[in-house]
Short mmCIF file of N, CA and C and ligand atoms in Angstrom, two decimals:
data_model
loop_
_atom_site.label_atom_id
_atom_site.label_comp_id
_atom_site.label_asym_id
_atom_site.label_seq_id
_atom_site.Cartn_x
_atom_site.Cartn_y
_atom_site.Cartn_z
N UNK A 772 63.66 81.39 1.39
CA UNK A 772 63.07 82.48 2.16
C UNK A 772 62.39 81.89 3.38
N UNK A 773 62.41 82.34 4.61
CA UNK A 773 62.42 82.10 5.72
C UNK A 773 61.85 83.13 6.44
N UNK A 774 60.53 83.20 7.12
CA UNK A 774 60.21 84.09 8.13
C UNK A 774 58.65 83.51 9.29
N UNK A 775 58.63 84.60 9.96
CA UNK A 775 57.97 84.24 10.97
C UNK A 775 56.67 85.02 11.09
N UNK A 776 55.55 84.60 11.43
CA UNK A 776 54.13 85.25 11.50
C UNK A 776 54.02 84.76 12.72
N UNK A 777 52.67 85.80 13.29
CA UNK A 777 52.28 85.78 14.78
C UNK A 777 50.85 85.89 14.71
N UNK A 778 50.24 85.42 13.55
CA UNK A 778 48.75 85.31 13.51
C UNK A 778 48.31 84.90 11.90
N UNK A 779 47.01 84.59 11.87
CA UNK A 779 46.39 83.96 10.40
C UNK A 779 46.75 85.07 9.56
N UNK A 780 45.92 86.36 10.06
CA UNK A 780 46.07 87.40 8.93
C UNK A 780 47.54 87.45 8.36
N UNK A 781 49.00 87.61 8.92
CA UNK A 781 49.89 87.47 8.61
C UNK A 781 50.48 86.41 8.02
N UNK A 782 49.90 85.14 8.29
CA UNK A 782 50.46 83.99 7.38
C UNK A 782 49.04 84.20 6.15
N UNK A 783 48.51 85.11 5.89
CA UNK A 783 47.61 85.15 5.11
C UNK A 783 48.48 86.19 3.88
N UNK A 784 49.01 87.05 4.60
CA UNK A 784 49.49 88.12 3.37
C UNK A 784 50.89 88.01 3.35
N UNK A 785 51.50 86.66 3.84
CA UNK A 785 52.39 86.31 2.97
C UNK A 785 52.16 85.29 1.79
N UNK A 786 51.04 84.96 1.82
CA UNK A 786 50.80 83.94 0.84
C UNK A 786 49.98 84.73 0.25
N UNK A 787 49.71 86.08 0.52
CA UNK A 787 49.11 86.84 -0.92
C UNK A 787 50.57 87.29 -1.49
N UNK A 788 51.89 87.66 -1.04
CA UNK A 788 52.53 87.87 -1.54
C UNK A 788 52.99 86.78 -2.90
N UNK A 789 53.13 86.01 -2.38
CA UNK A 789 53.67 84.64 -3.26
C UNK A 789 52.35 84.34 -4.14
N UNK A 790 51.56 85.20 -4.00
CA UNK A 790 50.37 84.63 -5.02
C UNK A 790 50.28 85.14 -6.23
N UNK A 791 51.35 86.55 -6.07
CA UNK A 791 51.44 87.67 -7.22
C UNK A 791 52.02 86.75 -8.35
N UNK A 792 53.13 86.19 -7.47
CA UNK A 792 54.19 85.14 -9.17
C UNK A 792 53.09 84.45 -9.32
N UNK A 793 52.11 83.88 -9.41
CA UNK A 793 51.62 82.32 -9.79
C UNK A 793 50.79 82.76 -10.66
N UNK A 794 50.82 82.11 -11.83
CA UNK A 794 50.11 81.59 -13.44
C UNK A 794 48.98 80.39 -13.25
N UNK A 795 48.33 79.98 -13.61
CA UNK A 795 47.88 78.93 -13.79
C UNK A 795 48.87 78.48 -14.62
N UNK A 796 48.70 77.13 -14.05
CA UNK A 796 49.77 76.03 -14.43
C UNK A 796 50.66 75.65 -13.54
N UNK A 797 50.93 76.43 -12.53
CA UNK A 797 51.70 76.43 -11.66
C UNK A 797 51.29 75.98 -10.10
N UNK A 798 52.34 74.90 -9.38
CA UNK A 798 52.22 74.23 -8.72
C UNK A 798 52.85 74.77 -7.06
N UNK A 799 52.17 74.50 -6.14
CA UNK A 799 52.49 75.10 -4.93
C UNK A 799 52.26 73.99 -3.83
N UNK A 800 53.37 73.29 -3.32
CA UNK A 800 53.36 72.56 -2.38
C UNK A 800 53.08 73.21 -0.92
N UNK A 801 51.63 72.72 -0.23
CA UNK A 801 52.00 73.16 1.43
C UNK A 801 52.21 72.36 2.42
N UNK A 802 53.31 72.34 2.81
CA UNK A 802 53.22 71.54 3.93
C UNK A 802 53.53 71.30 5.52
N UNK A 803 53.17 70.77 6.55
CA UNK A 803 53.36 71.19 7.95
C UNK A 803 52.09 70.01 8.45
N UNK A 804 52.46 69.97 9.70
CA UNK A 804 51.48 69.60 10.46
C UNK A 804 50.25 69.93 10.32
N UNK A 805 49.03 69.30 11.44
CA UNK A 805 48.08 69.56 11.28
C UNK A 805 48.02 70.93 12.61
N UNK A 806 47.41 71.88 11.95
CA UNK A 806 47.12 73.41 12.31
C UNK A 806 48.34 74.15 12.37
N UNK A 807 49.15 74.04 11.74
CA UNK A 807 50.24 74.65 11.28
C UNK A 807 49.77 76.10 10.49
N UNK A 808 48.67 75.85 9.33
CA UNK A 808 48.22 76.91 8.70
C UNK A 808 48.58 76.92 7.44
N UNK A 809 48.27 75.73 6.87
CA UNK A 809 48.09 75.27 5.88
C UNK A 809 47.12 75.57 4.74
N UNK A 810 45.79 75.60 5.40
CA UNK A 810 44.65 76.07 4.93
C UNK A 810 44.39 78.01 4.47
N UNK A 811 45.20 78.14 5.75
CA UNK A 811 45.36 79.44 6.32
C UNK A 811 46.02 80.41 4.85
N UNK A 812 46.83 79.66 4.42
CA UNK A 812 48.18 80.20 3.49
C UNK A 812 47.20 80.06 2.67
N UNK A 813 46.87 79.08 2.33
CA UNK A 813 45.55 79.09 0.64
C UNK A 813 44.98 79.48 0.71
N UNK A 814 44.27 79.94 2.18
CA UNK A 814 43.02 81.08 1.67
C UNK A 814 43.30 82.58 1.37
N UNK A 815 44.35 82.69 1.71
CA UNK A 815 45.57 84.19 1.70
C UNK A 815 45.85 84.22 0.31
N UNK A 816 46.29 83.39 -0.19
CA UNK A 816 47.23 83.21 -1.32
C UNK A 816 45.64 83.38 -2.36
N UNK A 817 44.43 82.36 -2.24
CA UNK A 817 43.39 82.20 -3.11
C UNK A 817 43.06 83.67 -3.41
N UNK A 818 42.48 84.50 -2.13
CA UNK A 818 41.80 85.53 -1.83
C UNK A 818 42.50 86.91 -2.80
N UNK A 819 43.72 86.84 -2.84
CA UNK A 819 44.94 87.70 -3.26
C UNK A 819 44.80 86.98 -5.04
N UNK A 820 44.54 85.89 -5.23
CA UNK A 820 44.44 85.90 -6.57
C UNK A 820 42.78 86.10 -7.05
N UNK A 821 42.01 86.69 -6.41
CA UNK A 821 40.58 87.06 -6.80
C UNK A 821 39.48 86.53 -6.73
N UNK A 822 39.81 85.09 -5.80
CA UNK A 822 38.66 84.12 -5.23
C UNK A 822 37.72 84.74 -4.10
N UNK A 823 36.73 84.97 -4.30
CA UNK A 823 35.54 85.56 -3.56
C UNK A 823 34.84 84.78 -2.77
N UNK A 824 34.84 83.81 -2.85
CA UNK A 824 33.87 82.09 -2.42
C UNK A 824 35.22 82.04 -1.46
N UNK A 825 34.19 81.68 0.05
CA UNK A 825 34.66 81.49 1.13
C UNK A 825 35.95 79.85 0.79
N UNK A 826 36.89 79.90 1.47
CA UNK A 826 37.78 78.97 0.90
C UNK A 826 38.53 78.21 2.22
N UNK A 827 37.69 77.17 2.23
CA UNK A 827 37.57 75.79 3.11
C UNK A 827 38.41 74.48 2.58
N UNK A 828 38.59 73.77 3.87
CA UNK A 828 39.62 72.57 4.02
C UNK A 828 38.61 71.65 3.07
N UNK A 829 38.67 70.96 2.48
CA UNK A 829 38.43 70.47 1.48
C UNK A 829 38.81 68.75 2.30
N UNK A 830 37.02 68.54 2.60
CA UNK A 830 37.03 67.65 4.10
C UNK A 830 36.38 66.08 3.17
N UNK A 831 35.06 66.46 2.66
CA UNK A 831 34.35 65.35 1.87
C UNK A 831 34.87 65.22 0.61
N UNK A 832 35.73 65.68 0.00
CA UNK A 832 36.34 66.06 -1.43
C UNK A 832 37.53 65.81 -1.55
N UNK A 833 38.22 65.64 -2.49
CA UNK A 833 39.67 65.70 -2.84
C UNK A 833 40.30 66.91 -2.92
N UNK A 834 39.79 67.54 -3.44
CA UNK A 834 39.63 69.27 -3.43
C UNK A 834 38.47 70.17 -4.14
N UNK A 835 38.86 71.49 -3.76
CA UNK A 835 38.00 72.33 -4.23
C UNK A 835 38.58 72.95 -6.00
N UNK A 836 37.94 73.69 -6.77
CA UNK A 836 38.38 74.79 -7.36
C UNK A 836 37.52 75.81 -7.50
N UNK A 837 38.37 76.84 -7.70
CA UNK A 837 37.59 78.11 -7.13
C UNK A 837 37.82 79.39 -8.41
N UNK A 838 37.07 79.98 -9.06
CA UNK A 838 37.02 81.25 -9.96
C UNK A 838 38.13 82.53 -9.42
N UNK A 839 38.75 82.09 -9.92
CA UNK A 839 39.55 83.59 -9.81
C UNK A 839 39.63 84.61 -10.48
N UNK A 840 40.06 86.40 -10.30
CA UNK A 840 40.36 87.37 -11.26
C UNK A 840 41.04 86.88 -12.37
N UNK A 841 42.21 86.57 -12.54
CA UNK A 841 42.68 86.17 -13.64
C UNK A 841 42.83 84.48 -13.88
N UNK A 842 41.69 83.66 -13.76
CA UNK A 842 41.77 82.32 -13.99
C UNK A 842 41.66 81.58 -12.52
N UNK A 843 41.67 79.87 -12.63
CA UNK A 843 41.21 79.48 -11.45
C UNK A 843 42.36 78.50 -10.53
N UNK A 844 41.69 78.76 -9.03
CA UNK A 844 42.73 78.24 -8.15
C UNK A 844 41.96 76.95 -7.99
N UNK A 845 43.20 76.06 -7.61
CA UNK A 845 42.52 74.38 -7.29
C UNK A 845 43.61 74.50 -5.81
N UNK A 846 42.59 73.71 -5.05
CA UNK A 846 42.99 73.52 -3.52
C UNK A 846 43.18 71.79 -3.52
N UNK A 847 43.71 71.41 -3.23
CA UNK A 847 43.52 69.78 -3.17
C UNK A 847 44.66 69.66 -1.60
N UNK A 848 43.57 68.73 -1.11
CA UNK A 848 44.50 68.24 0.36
C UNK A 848 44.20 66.94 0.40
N UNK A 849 45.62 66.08 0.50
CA UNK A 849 45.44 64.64 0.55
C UNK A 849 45.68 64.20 1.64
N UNK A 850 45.25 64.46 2.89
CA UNK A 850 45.46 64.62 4.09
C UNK A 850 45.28 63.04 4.19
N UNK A 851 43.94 62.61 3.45
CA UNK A 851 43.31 61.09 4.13
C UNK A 851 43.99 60.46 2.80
N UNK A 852 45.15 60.29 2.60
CA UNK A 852 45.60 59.48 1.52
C UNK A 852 46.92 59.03 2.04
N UNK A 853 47.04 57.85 1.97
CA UNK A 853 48.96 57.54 2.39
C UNK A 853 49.45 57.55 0.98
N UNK A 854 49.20 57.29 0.18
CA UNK A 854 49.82 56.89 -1.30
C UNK A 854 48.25 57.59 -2.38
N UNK A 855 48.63 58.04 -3.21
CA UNK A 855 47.66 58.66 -4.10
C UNK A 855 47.82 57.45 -5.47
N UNK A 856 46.88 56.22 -5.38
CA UNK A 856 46.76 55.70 -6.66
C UNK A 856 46.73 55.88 -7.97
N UNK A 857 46.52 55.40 -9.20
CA UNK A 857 46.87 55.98 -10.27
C UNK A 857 45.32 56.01 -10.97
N UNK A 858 44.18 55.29 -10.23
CA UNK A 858 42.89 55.79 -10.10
C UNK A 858 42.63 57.31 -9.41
N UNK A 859 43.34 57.30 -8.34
CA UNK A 859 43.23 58.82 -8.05
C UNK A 859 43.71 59.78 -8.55
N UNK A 860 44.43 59.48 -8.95
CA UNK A 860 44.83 60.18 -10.41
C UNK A 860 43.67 60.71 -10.99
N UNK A 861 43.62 60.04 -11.71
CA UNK A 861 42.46 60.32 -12.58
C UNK A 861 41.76 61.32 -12.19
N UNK A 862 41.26 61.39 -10.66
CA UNK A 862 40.14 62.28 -10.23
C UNK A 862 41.04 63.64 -9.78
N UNK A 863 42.15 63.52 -9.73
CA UNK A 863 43.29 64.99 -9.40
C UNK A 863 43.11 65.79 -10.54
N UNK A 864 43.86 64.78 -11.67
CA UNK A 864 43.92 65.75 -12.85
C UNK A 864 43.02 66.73 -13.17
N UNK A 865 41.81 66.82 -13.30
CA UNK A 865 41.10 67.95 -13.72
C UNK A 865 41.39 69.00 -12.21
N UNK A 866 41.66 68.92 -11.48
CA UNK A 866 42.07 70.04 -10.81
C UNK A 866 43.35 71.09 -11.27
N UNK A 867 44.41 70.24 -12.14
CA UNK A 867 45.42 70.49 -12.31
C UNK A 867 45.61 71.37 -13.90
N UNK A 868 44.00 71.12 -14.21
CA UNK A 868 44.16 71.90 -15.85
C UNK A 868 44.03 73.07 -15.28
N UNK A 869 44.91 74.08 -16.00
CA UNK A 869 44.22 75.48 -16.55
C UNK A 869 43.92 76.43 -14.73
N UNK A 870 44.78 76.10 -14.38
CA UNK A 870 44.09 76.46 -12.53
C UNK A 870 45.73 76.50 -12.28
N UNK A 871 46.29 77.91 -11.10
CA UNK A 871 46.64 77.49 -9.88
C UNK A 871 46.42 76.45 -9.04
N UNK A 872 47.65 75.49 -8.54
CA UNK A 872 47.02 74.85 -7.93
C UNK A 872 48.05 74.62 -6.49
N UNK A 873 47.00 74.60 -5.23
CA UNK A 873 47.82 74.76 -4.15
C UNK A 873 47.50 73.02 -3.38
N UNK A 874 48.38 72.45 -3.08
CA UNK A 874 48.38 70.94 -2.27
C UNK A 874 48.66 70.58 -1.30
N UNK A 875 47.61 70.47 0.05
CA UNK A 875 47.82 70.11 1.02
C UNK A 875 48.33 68.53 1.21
N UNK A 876 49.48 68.24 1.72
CA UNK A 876 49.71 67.14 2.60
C UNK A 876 50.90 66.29 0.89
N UNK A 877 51.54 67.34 0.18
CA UNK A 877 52.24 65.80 -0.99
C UNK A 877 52.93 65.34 -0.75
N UNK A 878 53.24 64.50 0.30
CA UNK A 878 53.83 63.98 0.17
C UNK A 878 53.25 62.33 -0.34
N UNK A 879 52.07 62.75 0.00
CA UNK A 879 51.05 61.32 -0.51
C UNK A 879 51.00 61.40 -2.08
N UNK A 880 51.36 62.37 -2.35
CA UNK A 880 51.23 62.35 -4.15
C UNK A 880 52.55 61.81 -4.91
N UNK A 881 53.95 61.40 -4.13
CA UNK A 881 54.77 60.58 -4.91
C UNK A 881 55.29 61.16 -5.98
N UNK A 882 56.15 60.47 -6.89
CA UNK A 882 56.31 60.37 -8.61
C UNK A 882 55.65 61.39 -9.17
N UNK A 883 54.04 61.30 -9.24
CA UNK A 883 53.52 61.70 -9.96
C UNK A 883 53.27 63.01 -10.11
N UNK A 884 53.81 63.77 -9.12
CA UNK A 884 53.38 65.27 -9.00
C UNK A 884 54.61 66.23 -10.12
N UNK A 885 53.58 66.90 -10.79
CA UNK A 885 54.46 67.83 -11.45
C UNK A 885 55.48 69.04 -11.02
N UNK A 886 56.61 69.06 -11.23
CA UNK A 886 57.24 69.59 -10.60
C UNK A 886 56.33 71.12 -9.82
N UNK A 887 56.72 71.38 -8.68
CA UNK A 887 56.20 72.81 -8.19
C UNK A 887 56.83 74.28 -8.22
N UNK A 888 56.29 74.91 -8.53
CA UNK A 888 56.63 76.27 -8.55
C UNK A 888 57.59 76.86 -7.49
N UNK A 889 56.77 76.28 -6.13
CA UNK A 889 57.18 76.68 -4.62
C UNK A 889 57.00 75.76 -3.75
N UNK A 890 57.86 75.55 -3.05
CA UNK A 890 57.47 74.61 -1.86
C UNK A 890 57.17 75.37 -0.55
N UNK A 891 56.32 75.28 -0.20
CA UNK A 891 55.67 75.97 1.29
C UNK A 891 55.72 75.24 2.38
N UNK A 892 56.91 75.20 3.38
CA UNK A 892 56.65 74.44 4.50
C UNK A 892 56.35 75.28 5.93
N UNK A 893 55.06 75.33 6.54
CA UNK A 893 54.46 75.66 7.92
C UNK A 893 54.92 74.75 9.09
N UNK A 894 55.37 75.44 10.10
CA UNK A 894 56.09 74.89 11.31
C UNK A 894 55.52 76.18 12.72
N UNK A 895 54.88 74.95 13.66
CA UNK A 895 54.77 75.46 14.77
C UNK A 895 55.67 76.10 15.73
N UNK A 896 55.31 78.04 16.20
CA UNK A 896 56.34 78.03 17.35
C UNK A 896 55.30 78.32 18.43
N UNK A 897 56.01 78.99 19.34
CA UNK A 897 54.86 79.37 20.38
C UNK A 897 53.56 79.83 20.05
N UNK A 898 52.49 79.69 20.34
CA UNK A 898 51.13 80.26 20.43
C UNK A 898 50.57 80.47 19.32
N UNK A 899 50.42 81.61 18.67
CA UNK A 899 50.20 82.03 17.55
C UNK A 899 51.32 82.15 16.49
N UNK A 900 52.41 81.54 16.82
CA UNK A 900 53.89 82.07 15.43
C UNK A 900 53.58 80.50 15.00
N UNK A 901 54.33 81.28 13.38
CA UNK A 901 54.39 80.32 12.98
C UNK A 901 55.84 80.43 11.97
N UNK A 902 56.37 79.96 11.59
CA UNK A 902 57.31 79.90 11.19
C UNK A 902 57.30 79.26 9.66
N UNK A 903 57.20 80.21 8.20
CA UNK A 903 56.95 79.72 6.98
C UNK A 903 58.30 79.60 6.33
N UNK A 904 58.70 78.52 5.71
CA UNK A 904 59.79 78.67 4.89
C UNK A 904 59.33 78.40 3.14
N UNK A 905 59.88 79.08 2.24
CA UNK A 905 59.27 79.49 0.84
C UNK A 905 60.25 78.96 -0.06
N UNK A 906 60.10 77.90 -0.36
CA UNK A 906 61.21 77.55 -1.78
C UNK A 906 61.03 77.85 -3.05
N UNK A 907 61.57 78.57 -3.18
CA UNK A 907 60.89 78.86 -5.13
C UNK A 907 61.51 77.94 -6.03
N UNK A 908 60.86 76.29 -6.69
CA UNK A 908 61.94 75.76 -7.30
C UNK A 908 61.83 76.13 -8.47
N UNK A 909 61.27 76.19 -9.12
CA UNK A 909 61.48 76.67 -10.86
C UNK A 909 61.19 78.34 -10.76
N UNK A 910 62.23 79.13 -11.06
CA UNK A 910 61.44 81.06 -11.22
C UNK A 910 61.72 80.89 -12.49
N UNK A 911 60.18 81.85 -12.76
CA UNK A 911 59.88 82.00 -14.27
C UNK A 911 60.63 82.91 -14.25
N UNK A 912 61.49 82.94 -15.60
CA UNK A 912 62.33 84.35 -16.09
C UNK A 912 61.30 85.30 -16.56
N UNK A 913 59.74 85.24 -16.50
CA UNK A 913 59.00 86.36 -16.60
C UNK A 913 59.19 87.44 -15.64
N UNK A 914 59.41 86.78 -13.98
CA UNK A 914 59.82 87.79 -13.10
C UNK A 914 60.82 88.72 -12.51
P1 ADP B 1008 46.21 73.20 8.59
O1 ADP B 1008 45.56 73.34 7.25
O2 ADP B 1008 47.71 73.19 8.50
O3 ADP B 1008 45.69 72.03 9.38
P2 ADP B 1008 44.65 75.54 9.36
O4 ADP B 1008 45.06 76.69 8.50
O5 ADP B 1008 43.39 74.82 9.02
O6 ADP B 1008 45.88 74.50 9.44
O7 ADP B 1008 44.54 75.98 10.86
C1 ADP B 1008 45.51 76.78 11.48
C2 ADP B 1008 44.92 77.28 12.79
O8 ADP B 1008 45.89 78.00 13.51
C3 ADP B 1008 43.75 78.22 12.54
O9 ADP B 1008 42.81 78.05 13.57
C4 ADP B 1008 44.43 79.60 12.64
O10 ADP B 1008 43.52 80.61 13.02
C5 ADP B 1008 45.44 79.33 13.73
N1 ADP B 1008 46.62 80.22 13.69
C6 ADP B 1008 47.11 80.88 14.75
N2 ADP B 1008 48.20 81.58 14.45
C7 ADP B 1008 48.44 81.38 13.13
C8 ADP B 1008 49.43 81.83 12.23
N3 ADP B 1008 50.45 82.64 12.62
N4 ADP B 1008 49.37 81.41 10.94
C9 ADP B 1008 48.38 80.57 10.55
N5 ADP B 1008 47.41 80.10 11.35
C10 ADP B 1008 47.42 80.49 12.64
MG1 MG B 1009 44.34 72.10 6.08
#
């Protein structure tokens, strides 16, 4: 799936759309440049799954997690990571229990990442567009 937005709010409620399929447990790759709207999509996508708490780039942290209506979202951006160690590990995993979880920048996460639900890639066009492409790799036969 392939389409085009011309502002935040719109790359916002397509990632509330795609927020309807997601379970906890389930994995959501984002990726694009920097201000592509990366952040943008998780706070769309968070907000749409019932997160109330303002939902920020996750700057001093590895990531955030956040209370949702039906269970919790984990934000993690490995923006400042070239390779994610197997010490860092350690400090991921509890983001990854029992939570949605959305990941800025994996390609720094390697091997180790559990397969994803969706792959989200953000691409700059003129001005305000942006151009989202949506991979769904595993669909639950729930939907
Ligand atoms: P990233 O996490 O990829 O670095 P952010 O979501 O933090 O990107 O920032 C994207 C910036 O681009 C924000 O300032 C946002 O308001 C702006 N923007 C403009 N148009 C769009 C759009 N169509 N979709 C998403 N963000 C947009
Ligand atoms: Mg970001």
């Amino acid at each position: 799936m392939q389409l085009e937005t011309s502002s935040p709010e719109e790359t916002e409620a397509v990632a509330a759309r795609l927020a309807r399929e997601l379970r906890p447990g389930d994995l959501v790759t984002v990726s694009g440049e920097l201000g592509s709207g990366k952040t943008t999509f998780v706070r769309g996508a968070a907000r749409a799954l019932g997160v109330t708490q303002a939902v920020t780039s996750p700057t001093f942290t590895i990531g955030h997690r956040y209370r949702g209506s039906a269970g919790d979202v984990s934000h993690i951006d490995l923006y400042r990571f070239a390779e994610v160690s197997n010490a860092e590990w350690g400090d991921l995993e509890p983001y990854f229990e029992d939570a949605v979880v959305f990941l800025e920048w994996p390609e720094a996460a390697g091997d180790e990442l559990p397969p994803p639900r969706a792959a989200v890639r953000l691409r700059h066009r003129d001005g305000d567009r942006r151009l989202i492409s949506v991979e769904q790799e595993h669909v639950d036969p729930r939907l």
